[in-house]
Short mmCIF file of C-alpha atoms in Angstrom, two decimals:
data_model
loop_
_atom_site.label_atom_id
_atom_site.label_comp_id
_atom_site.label_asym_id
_atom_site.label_seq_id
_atom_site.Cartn_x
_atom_site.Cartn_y
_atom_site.Cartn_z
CA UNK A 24 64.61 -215.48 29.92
CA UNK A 25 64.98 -216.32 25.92
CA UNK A 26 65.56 -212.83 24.16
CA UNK A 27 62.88 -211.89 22.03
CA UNK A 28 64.50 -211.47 18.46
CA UNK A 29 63.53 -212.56 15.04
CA UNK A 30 64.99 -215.87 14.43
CA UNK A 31 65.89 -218.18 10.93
CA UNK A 32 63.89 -221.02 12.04
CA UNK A 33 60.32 -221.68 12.88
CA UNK A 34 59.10 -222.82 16.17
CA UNK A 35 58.36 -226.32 16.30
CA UNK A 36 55.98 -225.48 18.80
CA UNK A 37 54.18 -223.05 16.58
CA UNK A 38 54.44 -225.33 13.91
CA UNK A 39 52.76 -228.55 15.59
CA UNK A 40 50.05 -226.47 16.90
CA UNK A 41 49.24 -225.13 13.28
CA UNK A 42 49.51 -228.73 11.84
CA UNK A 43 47.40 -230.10 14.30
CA UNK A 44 44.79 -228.17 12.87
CA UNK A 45 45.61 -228.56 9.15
CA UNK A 46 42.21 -228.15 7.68
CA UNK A 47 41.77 -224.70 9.46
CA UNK A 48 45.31 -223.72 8.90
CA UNK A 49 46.46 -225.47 5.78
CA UNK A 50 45.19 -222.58 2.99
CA UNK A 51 47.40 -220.00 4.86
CA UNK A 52 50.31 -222.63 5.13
CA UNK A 53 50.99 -223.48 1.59
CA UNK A 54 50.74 -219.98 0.13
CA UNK A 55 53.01 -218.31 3.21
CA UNK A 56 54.78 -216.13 0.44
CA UNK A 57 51.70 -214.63 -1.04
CA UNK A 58 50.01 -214.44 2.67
CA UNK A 59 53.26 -213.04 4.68
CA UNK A 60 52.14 -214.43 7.46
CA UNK A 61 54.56 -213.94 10.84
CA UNK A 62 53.63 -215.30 14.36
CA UNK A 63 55.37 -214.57 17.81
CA UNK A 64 54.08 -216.93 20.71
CA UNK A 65 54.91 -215.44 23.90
CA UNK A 66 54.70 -218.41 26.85
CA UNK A 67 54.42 -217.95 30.89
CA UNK A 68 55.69 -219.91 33.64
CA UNK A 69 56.54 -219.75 36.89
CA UNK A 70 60.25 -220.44 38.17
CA UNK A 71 60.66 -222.13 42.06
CA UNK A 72 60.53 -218.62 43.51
CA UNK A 73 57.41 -218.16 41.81
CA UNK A 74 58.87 -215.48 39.27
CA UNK A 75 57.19 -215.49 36.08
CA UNK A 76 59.72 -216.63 33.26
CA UNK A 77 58.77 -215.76 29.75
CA UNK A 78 59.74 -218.17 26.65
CA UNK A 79 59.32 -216.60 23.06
CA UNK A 80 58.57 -218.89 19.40
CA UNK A 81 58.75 -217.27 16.60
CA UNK A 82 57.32 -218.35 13.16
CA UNK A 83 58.62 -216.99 9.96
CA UNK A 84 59.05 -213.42 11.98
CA UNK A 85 62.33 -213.40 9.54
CA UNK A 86 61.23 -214.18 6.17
CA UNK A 87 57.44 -212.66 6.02
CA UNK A 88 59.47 -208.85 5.48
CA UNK A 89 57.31 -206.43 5.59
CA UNK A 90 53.78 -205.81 6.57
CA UNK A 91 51.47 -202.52 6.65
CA UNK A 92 51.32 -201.93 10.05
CA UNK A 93 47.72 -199.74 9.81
CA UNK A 94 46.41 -199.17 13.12
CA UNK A 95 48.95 -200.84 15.25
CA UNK A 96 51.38 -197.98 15.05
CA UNK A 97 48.54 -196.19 17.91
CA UNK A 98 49.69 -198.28 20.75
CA UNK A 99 53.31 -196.48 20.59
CA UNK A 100 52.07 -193.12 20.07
CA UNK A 101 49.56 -193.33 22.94
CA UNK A 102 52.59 -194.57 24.82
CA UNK A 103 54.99 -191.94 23.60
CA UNK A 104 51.99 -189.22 24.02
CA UNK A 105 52.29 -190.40 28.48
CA UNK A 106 55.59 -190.18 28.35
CA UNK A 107 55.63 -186.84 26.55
CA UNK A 108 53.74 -185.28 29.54
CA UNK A 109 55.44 -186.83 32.09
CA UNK A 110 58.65 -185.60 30.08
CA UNK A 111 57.25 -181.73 30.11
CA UNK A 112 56.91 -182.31 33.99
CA UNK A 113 54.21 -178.81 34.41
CA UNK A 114 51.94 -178.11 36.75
CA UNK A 115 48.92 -178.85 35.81
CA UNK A 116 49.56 -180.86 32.79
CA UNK A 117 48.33 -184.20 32.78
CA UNK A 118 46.63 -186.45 30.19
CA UNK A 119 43.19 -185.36 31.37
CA UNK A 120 44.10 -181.20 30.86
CA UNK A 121 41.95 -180.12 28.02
CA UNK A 122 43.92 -180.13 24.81
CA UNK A 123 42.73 -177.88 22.02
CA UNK A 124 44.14 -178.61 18.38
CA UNK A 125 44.58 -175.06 16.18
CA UNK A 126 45.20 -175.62 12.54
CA UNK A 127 48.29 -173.86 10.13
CA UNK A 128 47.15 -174.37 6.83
CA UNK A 129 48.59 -177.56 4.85
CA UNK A 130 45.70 -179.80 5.42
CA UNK A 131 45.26 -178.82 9.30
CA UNK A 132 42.20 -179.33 11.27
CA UNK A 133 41.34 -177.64 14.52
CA UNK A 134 39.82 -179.42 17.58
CA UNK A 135 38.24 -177.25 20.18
CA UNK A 136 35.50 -179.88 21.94
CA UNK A 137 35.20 -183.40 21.43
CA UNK A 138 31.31 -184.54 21.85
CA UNK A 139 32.27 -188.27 22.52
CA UNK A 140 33.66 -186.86 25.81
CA UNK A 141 30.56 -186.42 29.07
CA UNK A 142 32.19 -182.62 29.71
CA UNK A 143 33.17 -182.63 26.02
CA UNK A 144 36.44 -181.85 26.62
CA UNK A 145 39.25 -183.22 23.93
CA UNK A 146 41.80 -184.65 26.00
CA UNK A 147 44.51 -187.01 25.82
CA UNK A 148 43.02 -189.35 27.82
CA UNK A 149 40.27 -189.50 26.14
CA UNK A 150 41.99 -189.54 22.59
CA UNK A 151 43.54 -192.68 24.16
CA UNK A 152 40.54 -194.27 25.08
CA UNK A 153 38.86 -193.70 21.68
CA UNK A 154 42.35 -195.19 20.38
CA UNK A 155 42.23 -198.43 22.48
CA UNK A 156 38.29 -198.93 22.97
CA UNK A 157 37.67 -198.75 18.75
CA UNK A 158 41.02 -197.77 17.62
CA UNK A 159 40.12 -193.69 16.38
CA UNK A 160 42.22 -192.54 13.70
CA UNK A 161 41.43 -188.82 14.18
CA UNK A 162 42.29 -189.58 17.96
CA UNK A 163 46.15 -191.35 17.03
CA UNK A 164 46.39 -188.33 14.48
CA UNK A 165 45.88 -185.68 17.27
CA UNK A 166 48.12 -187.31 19.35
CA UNK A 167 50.80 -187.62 16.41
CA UNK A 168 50.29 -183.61 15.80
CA UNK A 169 51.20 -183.08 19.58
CA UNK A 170 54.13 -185.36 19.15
CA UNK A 171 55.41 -184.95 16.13
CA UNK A 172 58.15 -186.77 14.21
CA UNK A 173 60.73 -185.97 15.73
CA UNK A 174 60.02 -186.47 19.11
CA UNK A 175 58.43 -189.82 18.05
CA UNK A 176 61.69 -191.38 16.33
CA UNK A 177 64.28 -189.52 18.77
CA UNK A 178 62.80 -191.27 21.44
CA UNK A 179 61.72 -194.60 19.94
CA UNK A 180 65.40 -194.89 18.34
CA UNK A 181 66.53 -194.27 22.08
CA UNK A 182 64.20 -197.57 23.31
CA UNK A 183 66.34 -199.65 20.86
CA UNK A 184 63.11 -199.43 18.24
CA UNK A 185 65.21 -197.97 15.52
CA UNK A 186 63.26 -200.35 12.88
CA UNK A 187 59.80 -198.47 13.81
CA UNK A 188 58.49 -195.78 11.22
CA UNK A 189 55.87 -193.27 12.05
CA UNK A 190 55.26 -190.27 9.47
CA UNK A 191 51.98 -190.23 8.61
CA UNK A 192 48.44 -189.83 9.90
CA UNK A 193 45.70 -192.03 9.09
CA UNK A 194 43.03 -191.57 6.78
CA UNK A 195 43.63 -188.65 5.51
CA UNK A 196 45.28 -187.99 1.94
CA UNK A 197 47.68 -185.97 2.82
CA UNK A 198 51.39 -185.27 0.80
CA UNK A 199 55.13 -185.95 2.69
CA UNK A 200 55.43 -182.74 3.42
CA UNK A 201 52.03 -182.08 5.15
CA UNK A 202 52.73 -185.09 7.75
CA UNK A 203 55.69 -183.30 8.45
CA UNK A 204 53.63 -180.48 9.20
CA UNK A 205 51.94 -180.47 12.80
CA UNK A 206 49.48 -178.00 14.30
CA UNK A 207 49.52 -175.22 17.11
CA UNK A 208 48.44 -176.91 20.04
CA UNK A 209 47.22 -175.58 23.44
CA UNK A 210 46.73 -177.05 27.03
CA UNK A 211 44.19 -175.29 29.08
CA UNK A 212 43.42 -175.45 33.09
CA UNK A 213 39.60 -174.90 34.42
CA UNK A 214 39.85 -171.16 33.67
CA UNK A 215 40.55 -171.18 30.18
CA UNK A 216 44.47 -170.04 31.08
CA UNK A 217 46.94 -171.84 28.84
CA UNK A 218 49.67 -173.78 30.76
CA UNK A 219 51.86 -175.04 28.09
CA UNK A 220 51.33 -174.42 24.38
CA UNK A 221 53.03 -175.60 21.21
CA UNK A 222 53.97 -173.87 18.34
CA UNK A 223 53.40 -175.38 14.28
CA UNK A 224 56.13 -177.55 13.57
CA UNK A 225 57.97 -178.62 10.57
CA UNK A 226 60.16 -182.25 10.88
CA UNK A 227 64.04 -182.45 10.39
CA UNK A 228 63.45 -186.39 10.18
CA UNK A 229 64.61 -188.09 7.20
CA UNK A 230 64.18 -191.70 6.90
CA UNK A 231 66.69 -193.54 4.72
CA UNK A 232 64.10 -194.47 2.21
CA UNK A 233 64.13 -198.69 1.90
CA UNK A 234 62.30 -200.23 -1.67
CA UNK A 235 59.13 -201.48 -0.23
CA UNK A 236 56.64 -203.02 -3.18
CA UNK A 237 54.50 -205.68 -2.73
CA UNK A 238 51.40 -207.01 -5.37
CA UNK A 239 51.02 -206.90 -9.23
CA UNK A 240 48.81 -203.46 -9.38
CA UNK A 241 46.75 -200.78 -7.85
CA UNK A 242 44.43 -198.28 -7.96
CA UNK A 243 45.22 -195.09 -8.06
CA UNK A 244 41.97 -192.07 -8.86
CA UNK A 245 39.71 -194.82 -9.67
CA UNK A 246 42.33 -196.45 -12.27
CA UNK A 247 44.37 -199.49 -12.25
CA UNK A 248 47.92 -199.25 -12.08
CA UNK A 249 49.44 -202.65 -13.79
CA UNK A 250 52.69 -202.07 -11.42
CA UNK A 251 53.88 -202.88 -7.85
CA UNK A 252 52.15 -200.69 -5.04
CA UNK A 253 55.33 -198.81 -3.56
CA UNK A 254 55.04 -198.36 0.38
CA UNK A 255 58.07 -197.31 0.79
CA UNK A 256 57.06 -193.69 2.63
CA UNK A 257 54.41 -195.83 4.67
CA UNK A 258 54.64 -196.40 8.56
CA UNK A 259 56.53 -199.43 10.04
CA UNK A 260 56.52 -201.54 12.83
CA UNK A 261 57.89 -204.98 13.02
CA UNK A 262 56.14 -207.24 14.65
CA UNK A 263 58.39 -208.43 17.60
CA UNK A 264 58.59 -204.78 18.19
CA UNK A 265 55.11 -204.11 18.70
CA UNK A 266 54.54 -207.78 20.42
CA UNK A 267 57.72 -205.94 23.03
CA UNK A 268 55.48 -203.05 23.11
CA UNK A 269 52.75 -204.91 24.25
CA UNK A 270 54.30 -207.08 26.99
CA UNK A 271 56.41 -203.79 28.50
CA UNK A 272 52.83 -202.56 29.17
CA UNK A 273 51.45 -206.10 31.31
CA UNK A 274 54.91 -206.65 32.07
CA UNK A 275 57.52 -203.93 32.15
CA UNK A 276 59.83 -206.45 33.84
CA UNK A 277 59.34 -208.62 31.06
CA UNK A 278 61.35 -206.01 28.43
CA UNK A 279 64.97 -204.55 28.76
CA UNK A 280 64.62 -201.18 31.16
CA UNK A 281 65.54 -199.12 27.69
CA UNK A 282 62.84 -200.34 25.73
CA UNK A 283 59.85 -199.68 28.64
CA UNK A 284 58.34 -195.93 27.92
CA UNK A 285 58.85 -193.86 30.68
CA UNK A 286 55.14 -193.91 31.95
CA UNK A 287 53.66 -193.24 36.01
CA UNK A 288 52.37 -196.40 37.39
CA UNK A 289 48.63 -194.81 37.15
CA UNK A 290 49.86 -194.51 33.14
CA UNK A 291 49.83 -198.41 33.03
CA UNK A 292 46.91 -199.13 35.01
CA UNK A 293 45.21 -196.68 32.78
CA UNK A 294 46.42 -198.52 29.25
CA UNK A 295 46.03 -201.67 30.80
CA UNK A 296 42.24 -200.77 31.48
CA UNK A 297 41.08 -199.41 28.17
CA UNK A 298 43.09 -202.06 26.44
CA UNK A 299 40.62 -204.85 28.13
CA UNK A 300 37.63 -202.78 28.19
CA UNK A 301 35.23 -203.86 25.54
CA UNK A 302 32.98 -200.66 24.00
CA UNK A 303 29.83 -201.85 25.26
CA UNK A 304 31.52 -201.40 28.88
CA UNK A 305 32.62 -197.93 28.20
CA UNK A 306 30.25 -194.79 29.03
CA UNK A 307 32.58 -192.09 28.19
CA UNK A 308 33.21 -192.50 25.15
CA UNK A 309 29.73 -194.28 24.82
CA UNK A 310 29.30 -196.76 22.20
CA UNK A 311 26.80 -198.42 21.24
CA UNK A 312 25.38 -201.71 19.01
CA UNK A 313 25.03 -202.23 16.23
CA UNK A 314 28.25 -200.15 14.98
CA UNK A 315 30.11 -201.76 17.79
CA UNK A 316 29.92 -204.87 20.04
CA UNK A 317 31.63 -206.40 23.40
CA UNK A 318 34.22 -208.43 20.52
CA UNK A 319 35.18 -205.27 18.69
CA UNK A 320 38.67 -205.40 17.16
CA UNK A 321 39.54 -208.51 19.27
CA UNK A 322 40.35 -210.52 15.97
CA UNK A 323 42.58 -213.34 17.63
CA UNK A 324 40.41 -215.20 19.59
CA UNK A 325 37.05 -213.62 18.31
CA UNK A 326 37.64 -213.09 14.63
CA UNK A 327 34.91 -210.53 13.59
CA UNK A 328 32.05 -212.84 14.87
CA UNK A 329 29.62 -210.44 17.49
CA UNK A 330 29.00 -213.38 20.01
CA UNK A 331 28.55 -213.59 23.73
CA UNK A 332 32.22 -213.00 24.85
CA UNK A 333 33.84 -215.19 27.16
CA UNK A 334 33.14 -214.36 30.96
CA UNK A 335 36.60 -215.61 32.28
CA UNK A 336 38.58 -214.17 29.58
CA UNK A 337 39.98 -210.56 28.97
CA UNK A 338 41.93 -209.54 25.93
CA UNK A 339 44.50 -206.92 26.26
CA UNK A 340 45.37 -205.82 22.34
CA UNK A 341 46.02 -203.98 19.51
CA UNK A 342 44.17 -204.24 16.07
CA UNK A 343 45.32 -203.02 12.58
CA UNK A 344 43.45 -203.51 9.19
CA UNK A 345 44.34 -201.89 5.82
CA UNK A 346 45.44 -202.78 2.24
CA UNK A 347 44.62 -206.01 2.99
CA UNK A 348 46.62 -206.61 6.22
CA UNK A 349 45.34 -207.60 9.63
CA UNK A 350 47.97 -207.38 12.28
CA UNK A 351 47.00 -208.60 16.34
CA UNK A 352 49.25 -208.15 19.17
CA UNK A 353 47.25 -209.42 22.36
CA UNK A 354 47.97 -210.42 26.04
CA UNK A 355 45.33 -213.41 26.59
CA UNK A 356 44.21 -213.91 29.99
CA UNK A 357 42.30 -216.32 31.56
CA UNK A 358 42.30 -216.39 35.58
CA UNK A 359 39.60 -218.96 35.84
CA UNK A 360 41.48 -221.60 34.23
CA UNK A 361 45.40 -220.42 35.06
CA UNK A 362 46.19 -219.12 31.50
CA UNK A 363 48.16 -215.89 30.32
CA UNK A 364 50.07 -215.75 27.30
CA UNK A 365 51.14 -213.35 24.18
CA UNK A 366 50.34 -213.62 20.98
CA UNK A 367 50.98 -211.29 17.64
CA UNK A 368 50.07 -212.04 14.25
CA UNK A 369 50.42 -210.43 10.98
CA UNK A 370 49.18 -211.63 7.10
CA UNK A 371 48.17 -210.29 4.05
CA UNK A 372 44.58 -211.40 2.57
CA UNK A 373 44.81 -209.92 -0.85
CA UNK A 374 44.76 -212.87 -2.77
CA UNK A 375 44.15 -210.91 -6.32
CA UNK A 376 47.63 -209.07 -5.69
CA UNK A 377 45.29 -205.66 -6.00
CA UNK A 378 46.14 -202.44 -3.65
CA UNK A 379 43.54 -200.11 -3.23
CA UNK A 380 40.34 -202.17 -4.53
CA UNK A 381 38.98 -202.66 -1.20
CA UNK A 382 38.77 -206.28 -2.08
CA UNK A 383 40.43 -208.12 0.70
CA UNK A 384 39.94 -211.69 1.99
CA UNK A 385 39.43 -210.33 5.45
CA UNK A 386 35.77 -212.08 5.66
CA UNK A 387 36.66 -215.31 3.92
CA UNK A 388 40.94 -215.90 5.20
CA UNK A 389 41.80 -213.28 7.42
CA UNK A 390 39.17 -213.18 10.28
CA UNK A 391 38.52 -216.65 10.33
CA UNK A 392 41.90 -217.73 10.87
CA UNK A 393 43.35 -215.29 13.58
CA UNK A 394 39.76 -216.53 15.54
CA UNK A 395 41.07 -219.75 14.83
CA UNK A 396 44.93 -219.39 15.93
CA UNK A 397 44.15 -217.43 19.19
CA UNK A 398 41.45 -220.48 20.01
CA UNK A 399 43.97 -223.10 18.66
CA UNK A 400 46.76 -221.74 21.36
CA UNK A 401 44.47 -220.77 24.19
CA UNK A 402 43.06 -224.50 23.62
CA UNK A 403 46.88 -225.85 23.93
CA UNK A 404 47.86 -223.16 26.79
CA UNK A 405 45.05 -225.02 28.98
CA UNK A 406 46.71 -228.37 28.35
CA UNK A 407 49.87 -227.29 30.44
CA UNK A 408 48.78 -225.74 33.54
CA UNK A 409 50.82 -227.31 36.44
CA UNK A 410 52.56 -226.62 39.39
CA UNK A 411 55.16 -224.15 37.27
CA UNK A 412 52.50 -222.60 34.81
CA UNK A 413 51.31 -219.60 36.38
CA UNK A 414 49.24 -216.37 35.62
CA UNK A 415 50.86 -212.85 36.05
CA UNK A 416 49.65 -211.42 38.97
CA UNK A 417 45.75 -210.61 38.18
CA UNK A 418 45.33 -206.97 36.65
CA UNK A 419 42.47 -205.63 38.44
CA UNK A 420 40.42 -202.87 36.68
CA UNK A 421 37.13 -200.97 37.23
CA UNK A 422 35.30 -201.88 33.79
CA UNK A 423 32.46 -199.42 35.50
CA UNK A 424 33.46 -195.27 34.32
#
C-alpha cells in the first residue's frame, strides 16, 4: 500500500482528470496561489486474494500551506470524545449517559437539557450526531470542554498527528486564555446519581506559535484593517491528516494501528451511520426543510444545490466553511455501480484578499467546483471497474432511528 504523505509533485492522475474538464476547472487552476487549493485522491482495488489495496494522489498537498480548517477539526474531537470514555472505562459511562455542562465564569455556558434530543437529554451521542448530521458548533464545543486541550494534543501527538491544532471553540469570541478554560462537567445515571464528574480545568499546552498570515486586510469591530489577517492562534489540521482520519473510520486497516483512535466496534458503526445519514433521515435530532435538506454539507459531489440525491450513492464526510475556506473530506460510495473511493479538498474563495467581510466566493467558485470535482472523479472511478476494482465490504446502517 503507497503511504499516504504529502508529496513535491502533483498527481498526473489528478491532473488529467482536472484538465479534462478545463472549462469547469480552469479559473481555480491558473490562480492556485491565491485559491490554495490541495487535493488527496484516495483509490480502491482489490488484490488476487480479494484484499482491498489503497493507492493515494496527491495534488499540491505540499505547496497550498495552510488552510482554516473551520468545522473539520469536529470529526477528531468526536473521535477523541469515544475514545475518552472508553479510556475512563466506568460503569455506567457510555456516550449515551446524560452529560450535564456547569459553567466557571470566563465565558462558560451551562447545559442541563438539550431539546433537539426525544428524552431531551444532552448526551454525547447526541452532541455527535448534531456534529455529523449538520455539523453543531455548540455540540463540537461541549465535547472540546469535556476534553480539553490537553487530553486532545497528548493523545493526537501520540497517533503520529503532531501537525493537528485544536484550542479553540467555534463561534464564540472568546480570548486565549478562556479556550484554555473548560467547564465542570457531570455524568449522570437514571437516578440523577453522578458517576464520574470533572472538575474546571485550566491547559498546560503551549503551542510553538508558527507566523500564519494570509490576505491584504480585515475587519476587525466593523473596521478595515489594511494588514495581513494573522491566524496564527487558529486551529489546524492538514489535510492528509484529516483525509487519514477519515479512512481509519471506513477502514481502520487502511491507517497505521497508531494513528486509528481507540474506539469499540459499535463506536464505528455508530460514526459510520451519522456520517451517511442525511438530516431529512434523522428523527432525533429532527430536522427539517427548508433550513436543511437530504444534500446538507455534502459539498463534493452535491455542491450546495438541494436536489433529489442520488439513490445508489451514500456520502460518508466532513464539511468545513469559514473565512472563506471550504474544506471536504468524504468516503464516496456507490454499491450499485462497484465504486468506493476518498476524496479531500481544501481552497480559499476570497478573491478580494478580505478576512472578516463575509464576502466569499463560496456561491460563485467554491460550491460549484467541489460539486464539480467529486462528479468529475466519481464519473472517472466508473470507467475502471473490473475484475480487480472492488467496493469495501458494504457498510450496512439503519437510516430509520
Amino acid at each position: 500500500m503507497q503511504p499516504l504523505h504529502a508529496q513535491e509533485a502533483n498527481s498526473n492522475l489528478i491532473t488529467n482528470i482536472l484538465n479534462s474538464n478545463s472549462a469547469t476547472f480552469k479559473p481555480i487552476l491558473t490562480n492556485l496561489e491565491n485559491n490554495r487549493l490541495q487535493l488527496l485522491f484516495t483509490q480502491i482495488k482489490s488484490d488476487k486474494k480479494g484484499n482491498p489495496q489503497f493507492t493515494h494522489h496527491h495534488f499540491n498537498t505540499e505547496k497550498a500551506g495552510y488552510f482554516y480548517p473551520a468545522s473539520t477539526v469536529k470529526l477528531p474531537i468526536a473521535l477523541l470524545a469515544l475514545q475518552r470514555l472508553k479510556e475512563l472505562n466506568i460503569d455506567g459511562l457510555n456516550r449515551n449517559t446524560t452529560f450535564i455542562t456547569l459553567q466557571n465564569g470566563d465565558g462558560q455556558t451551562a447545559v442541563h437539557n438539550d431539546p433537539s434530543a426525544l428524552d431531551g437529554r444532552p448526551t454525547i451521542a447526541h452532541y455527535i450526531k448534531k456534529i455529523l448530521l449538520v455539523s453543531d458548533n455548540d455540540a463540537y464545543n461541549r465535547l472540546y470542554e469535556f476534553l480539553g486541550q490537553d487530553y486532545i494534543h497528548t493523545a493526537l501527538k501520540k497517533m503520529g498527528y503532531s501537525d493537528v491544532r485544536i484550542v479553540h471553540r467555534l463561534e464564540l469570541s472568546l480570548t486565549e486564555s478562556q479556550n484554555k478554560h473548560t467547564n465542570p462537567i457531570r455524568f449522570l445515571d437514571a437516578d440523577g446519581n453522578i458517576i464520574y464528574q470533572q472538575p474546571a480545568r485550566y491547559s498546560q499546552f503551549s503551542p510553538t506559535p508558527t507566523p500564519i498570515t494570509l490576505g491584504k486586510g480585515y475587519y476587525k469591530n466593523g473596521i478595515l484593517i489594511q494588514a495581513p489577517f494573522d491566524f496564527s492562534a487558529k486551529n489546524r489540521l492538514p489535510l492528509t491528516d484529516l483525509h487519514q482520519m477519515l479512512m481509519s473510520i471506513i477502514c481502520p486497516l487502511s491507517v497505521d494501528k497508531k494513528k486509528r483512535f481507540n474506539i469499540t466496534e459499535d463506536d464505528y458503526a455508530f460514526i459510520q451511520k451519522y456520517m451517511s445519514m442525511t438530516p431529512l433521515e434523522s428523527a432525533s435530532p429532527l430536522y427539517q426543510e427548508p433550513a436543511y435538506w437530504d444534500n446538507y454539507v455534502k459539498f463534493l459531489y452535491y455542491g450546495a444545490e438541494k436536489v433529489t440525491p442520488d439513490s445508489s450513492v451514500r456520502i460518508y464526510n466532513k464539511v468545513g466553511d469559514a473565512y472563506g475556506f471550504l474544506i471536504d473530506a468524504a468516503y464516496i460510495v456507490d454499491y450499485k455501480n462497484n465504486v468506493a473511493f476518498f476524496l479531500s479538498a481544501a481552497l480559499l474563495c476570497n478573491s478580494d484578499e478580505i478576512f472578516n467581510d463575509d464576502n466569499y466566493d463560496y456561491d460563485t467558485v467554491g460550491f460549484p467546483f467541489l460539486k464539480a470535482l467529486g462528479k468529475a472523479i466519481y464519473q472517472y472511478e466508473l470507467t475502471q471497474v473490473s475484475d480487480n476494482k472492488k467496493t469495501l465490504t458494504p457498510i450496512v446502517s439503519n437510516y430509520k432511528n
